[in-house]
Short mmCIF file of C-alpha atoms in Angstrom, two decimals:
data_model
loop_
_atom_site.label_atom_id
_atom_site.label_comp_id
_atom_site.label_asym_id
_atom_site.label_seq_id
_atom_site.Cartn_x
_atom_site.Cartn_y
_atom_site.Cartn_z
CA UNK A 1 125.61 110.74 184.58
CA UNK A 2 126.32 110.44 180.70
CA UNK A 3 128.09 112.94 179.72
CA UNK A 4 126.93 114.16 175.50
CA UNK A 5 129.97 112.98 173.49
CA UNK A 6 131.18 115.43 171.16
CA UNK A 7 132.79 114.27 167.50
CA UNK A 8 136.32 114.84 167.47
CA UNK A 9 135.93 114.16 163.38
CA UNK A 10 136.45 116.61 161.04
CA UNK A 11 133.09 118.96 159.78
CA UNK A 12 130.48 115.97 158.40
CA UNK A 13 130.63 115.06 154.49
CA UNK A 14 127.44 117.02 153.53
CA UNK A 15 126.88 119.20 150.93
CA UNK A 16 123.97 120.42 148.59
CA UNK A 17 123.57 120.98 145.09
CA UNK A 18 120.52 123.40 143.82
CA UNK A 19 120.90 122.00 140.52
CA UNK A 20 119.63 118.37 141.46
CA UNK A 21 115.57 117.90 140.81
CA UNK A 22 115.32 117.27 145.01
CA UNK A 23 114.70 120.14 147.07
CA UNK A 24 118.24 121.21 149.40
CA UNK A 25 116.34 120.68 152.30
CA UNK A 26 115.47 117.06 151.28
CA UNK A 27 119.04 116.82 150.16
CA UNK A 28 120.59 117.16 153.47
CA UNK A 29 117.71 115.30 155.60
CA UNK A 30 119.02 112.49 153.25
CA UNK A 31 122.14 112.54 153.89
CA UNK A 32 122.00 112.45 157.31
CA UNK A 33 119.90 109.84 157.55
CA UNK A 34 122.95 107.80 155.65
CA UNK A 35 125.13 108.98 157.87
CA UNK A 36 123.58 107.53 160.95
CA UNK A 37 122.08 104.30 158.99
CA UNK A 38 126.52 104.06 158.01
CA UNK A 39 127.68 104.35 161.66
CA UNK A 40 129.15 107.38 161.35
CA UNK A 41 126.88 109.48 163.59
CA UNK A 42 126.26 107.90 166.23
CA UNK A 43 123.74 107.96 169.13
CA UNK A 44 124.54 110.90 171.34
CA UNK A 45 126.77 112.28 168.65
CA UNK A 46 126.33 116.38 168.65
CA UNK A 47 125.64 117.52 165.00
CA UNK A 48 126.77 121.34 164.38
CA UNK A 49 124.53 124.04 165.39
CA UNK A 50 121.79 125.56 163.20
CA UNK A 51 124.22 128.55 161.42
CA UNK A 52 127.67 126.54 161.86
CA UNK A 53 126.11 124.20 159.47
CA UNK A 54 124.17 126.90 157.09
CA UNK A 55 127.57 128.54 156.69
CA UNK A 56 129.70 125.13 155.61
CA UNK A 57 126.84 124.67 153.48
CA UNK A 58 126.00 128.08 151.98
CA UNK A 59 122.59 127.48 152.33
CA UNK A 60 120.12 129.88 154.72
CA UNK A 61 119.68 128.98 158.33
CA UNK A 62 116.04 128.59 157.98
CA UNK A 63 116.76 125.37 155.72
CA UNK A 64 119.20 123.58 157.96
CA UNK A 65 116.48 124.26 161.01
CA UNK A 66 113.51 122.62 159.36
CA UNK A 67 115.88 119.89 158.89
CA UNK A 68 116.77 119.19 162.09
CA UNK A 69 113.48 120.20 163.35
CA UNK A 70 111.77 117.28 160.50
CA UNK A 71 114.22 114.53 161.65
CA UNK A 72 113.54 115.07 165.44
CA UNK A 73 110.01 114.55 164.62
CA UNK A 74 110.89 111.25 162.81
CA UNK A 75 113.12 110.25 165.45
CA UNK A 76 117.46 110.37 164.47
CA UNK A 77 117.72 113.53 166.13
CA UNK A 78 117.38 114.87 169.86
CA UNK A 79 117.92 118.91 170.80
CA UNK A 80 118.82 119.26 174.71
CA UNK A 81 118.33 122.56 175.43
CA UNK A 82 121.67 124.43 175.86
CA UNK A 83 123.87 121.69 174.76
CA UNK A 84 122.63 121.40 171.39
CA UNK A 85 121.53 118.40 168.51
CA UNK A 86 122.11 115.26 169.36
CA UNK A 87 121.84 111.90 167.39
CA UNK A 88 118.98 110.46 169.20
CA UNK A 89 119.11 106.45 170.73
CA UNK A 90 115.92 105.67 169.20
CA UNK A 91 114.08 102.53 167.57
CA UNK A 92 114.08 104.83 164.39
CA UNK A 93 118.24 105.15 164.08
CA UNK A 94 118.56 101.40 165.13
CA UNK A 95 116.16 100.37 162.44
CA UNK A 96 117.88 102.45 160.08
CA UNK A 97 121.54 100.93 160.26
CA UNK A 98 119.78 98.30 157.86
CA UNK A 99 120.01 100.81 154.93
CA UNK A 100 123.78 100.42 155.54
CA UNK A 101 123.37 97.41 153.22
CA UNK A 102 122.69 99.66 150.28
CA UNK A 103 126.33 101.65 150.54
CA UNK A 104 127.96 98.75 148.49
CA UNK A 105 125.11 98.73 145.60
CA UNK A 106 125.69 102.68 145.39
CA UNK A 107 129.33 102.95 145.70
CA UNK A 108 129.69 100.04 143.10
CA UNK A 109 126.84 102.12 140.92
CA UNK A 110 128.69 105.56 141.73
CA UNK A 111 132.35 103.89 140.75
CA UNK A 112 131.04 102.39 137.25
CA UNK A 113 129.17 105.83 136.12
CA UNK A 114 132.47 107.97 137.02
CA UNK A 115 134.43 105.36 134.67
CA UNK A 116 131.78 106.23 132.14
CA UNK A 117 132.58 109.95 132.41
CA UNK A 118 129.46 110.89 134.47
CA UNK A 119 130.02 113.33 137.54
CA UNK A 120 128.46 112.14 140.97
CA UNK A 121 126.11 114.83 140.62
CA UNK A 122 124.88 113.65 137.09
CA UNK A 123 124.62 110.01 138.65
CA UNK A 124 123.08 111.39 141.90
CA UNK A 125 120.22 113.50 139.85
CA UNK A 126 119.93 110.35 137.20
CA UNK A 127 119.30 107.84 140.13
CA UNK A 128 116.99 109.85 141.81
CA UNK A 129 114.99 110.22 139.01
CA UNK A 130 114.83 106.71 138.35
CA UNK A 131 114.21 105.47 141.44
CA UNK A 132 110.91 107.97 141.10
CA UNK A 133 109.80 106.33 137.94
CA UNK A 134 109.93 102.86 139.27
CA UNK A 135 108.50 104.03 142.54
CA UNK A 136 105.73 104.88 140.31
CA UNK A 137 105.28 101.63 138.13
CA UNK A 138 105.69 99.40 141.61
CA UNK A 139 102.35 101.64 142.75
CA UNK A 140 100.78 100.84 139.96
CA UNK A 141 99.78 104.41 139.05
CA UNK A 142 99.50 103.74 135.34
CA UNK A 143 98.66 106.87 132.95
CA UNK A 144 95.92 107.35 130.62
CA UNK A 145 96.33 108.25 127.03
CA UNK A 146 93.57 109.71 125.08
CA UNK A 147 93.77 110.15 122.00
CA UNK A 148 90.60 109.81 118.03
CA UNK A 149 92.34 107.07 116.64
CA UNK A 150 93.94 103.64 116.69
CA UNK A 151 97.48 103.86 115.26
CA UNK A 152 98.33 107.20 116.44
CA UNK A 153 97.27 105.56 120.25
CA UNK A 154 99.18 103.19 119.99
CA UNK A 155 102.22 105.06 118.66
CA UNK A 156 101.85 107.81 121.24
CA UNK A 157 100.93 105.11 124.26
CA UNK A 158 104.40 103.41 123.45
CA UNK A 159 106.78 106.71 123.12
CA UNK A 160 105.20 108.09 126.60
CA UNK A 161 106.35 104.63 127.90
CA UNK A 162 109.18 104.84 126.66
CA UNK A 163 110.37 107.86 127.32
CA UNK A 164 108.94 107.81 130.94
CA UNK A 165 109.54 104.26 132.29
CA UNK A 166 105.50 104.22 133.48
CA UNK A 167 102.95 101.87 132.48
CA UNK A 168 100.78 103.76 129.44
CA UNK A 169 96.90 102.81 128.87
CA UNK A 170 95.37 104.13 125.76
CA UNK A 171 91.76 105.10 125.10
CA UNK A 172 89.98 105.97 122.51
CA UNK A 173 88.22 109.29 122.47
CA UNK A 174 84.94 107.40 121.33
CA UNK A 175 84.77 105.60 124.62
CA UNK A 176 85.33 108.84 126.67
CA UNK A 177 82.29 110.15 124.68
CA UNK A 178 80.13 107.09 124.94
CA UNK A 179 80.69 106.64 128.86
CA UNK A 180 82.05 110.10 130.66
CA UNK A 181 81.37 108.18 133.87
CA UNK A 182 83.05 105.47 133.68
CA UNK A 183 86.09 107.16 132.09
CA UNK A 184 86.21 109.46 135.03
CA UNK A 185 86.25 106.44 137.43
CA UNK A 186 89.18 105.02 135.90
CA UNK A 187 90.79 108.56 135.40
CA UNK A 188 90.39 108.86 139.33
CA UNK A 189 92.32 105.39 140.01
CA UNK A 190 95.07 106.35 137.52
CA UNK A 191 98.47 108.36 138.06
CA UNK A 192 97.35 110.95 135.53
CA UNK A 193 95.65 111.58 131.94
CA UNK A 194 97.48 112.99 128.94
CA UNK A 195 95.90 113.59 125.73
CA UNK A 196 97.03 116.07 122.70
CA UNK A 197 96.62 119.51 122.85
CA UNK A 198 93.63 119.29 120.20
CA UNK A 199 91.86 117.63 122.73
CA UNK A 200 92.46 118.60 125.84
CA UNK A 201 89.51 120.56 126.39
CA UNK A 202 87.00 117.98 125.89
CA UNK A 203 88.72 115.35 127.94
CA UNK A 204 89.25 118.12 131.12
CA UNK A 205 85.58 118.42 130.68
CA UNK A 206 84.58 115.00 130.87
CA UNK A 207 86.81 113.91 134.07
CA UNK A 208 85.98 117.45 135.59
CA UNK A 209 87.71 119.33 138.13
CA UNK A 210 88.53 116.50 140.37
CA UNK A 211 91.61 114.95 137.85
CA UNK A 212 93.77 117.50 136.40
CA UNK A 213 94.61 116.27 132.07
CA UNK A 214 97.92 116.91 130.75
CA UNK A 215 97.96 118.37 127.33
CA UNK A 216 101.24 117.55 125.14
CA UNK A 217 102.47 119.17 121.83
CA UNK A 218 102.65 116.48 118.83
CA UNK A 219 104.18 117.75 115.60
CA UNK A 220 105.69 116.44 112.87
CA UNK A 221 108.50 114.06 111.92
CA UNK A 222 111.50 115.57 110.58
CA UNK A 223 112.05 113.33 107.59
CA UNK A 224 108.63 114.24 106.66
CA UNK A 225 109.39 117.89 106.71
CA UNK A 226 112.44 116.89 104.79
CA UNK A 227 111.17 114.62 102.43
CA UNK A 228 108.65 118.08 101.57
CA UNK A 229 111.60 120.22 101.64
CA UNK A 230 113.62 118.41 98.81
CA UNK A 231 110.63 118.69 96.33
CA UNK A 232 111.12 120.82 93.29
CA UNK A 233 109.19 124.22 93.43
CA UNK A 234 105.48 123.78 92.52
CA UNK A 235 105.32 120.56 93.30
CA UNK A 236 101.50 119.19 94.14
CA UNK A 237 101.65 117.87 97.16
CA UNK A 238 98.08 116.09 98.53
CA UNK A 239 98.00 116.09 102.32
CA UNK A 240 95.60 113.65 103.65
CA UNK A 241 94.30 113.35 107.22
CA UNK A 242 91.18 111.57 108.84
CA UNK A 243 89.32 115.16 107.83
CA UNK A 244 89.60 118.17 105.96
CA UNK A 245 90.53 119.93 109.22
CA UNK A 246 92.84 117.75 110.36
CA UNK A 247 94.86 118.13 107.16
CA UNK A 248 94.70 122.01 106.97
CA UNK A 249 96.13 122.03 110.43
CA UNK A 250 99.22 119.50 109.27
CA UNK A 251 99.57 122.16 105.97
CA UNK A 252 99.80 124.49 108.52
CA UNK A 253 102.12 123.32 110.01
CA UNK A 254 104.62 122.48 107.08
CA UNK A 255 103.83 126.45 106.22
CA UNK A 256 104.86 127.30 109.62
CA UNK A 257 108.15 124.65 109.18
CA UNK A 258 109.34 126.54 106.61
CA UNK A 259 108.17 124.64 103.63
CA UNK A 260 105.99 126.89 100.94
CA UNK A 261 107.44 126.12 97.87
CA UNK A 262 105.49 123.19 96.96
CA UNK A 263 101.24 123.71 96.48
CA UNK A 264 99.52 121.69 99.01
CA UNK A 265 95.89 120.54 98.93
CA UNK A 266 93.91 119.72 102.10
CA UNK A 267 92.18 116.55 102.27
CA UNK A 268 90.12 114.28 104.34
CA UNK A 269 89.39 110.71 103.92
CA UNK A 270 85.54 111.20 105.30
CA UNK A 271 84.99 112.83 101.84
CA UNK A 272 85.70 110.47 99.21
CA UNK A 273 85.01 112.14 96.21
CA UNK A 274 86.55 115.00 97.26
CA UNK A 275 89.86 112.67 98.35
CA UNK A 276 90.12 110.99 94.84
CA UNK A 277 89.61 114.16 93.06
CA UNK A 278 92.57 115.38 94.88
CA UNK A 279 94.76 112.75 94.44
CA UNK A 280 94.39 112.54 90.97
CA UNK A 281 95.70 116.23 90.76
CA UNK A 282 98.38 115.37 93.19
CA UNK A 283 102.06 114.69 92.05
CA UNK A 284 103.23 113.50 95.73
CA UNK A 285 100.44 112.00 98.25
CA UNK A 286 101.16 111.74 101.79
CA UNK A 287 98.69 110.43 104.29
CA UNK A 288 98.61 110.01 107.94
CA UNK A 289 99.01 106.63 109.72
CA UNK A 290 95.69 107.33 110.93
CA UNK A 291 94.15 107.33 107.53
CA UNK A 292 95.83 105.21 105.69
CA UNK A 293 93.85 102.31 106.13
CA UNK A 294 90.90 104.25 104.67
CA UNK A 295 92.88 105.94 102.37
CA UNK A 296 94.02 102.60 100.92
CA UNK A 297 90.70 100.99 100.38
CA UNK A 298 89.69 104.03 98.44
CA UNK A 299 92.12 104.25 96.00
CA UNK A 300 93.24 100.72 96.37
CA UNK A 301 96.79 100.34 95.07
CA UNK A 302 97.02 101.94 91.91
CA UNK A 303 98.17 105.39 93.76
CA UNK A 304 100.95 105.79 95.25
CA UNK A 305 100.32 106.75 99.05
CA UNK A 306 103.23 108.20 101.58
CA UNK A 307 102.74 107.93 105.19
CA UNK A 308 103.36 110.14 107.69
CA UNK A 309 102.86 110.57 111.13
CA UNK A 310 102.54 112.87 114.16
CA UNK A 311 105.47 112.69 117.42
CA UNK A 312 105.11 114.15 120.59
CA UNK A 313 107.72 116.85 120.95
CA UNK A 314 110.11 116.77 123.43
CA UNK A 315 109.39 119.69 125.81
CA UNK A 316 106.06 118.54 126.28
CA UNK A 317 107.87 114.99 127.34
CA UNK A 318 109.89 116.94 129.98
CA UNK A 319 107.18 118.90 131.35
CA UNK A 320 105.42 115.41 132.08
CA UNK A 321 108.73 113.88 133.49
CA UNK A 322 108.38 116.33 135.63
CA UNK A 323 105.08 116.28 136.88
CA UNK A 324 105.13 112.69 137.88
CA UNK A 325 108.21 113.03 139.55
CA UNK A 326 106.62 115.59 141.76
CA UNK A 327 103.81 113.55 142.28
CA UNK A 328 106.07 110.49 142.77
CA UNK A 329 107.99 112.72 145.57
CA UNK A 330 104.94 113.97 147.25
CA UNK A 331 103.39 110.54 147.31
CA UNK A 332 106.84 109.33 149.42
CA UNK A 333 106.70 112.52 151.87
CA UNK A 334 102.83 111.34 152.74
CA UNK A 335 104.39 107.97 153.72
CA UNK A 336 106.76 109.01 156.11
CA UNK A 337 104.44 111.37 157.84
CA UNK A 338 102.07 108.50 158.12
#
């Protein structure tokens, strides 16, 4: 009869970080699954038991148990009752040696980002992350970007790109208007929908309940705020938007920034008369990239005209970073449970 083999090696090189984005539990399943794909578990190779491993870990019982208990179902581990947890001898642990081919790629990878100054925890959390993103673009789960106007689309459409390594679709809030339907068919293929706080409500009610909208923060640039900031006191500043409302809400803002020492008019390019009237009592005019176009065809180029524009602000970037890399992760537990 066989008899179990026991490792005469020292304790196994795992160990868990709660500060990485993956769950510990996920953590040490992975690991484990390198070890055997490696060759250094073996088949009928006894791991440590349940609390012999919780306590080199300092992590509770319960996680190091669903663990072993999710890795017997996919088949690398065995439990024989009364000896233990075995390394099974299973299609599943000879299929995975193959992923022994990746060691090099990562050690290489692992080597270079230490000689850059990175720990293997920054490079570990980093690669994980990345790995997530591209899992995303490689499904083709591309997000929607709504947003009332051309340039600021297309400005916002690139940054979330950008910043999140996912393909970015824009759409215009017209067409969400003009054809709720159809928007909320291609909101239901898509990996999500993101649109600006000022319209989040109207785009959650046109896809409905079924697709959850992401609302993100836009404020404004800095060297805008600056540029406001270094006028002389009193100063008459016109500050022009698409509308009147638009514009009192960017005046607000400036307020809010900090800036009130310069006397700032509200003003919309649907008005015309109104805009010119304004601008010809304005010392300094700044528009938004929205408006400008308009803007410039009704002054033509006599004035003077400033642009500005609107960025999205970095927590709300994060918060989405980490929503699709949830997503991405629950989208890869689904496939191996299939």
């Amino acid at each position: 009869m066989k008899r179990d083999k026991v490792p005469s090696h020292p304790p196994l090189p795992l160990a868990v970080d709660s500060r990485l984005p993956e769950p510990l539990h996920a953590q040490l399943a992975e690991q484990i699954r390198w070890l055997v794909a490696l060759g250094e578990l073996k088949p009928g190779d006894r791991l440590p038991t349940v609390q012999e491993l919780a306590d080199h870990l300092r992590v509770h019982r319960n996680t190091v148990a669903a663990v072993y208990a999710a890795l017997q179902e996919e088949g690398y581990l065995v439990s024989r009752r009364g000896a233990g947890t075995f390394v099974a001898d299973s299609e599943t642990t000879r299929a995975a040696v193959h992923r022994a081919a990746l060691r090099d790629v990562v050690d290489r990878a692992l080597a270079r980002a230490v000689e850059m100054g990175f720990t293997p925890a920054e490079f570990a959390e980093a690669a994980a992350a990345r790995a997530r993103m591209h899992e995303a673009q490689q499904g083709q789960r591309r997000l929607l970007f709504v947003e009332c106007n051309v340039p600021e689309i297309e400005q916002h459409s690139r940054t979330l790109a950008q910043e999140l390594g996912v393909a970015v679709e824009g759409v215009h809030l017209d067409d969400v208007r003009r054809d709720p339907a159809a928007f909320r068919r291609r909101a239901a293929a898509a990996g999500g929908v993101v649109t600006t706080f000022f319209h989040f409500e109207e785009v959650q009610r046109a896809v409905g309940r079924a697709v959850q909208v992401v609302g993100v923060g836009a404020g404004l640039q800095i060297q805008f705020l600056r540029a406001l900031a270094q006028l002389p006191a009193g100063t008459r500043v016109a500050i022009c938007c698409l509308d009147r409302e638009r514009a009192a809400r960017v005046r607000n803002l400036v307020v809010n920034a900090g800036v009130r020492h310069v006397s700032m008019a509200a003003v919309g390019v649907d008005e015309p008369e109104r805009f010119r009237k304004a601008l010809g009592e304005a010392e300094e005019v700044y528009v938004s990239t929205a408006a400008y176009p308009v803007a410039r065809r009704l002054v033509g180029e006599r004035v003077r005209l400033r642009p500005y524009q609107m960025e999205l602000d970095r927590a709300s970037l994060e918060t989405l970073r980490a929503r699709l890399l949830e997503t991405a992760g629950q989208r890869q537990a689904r496939r191996r449970q299939a």
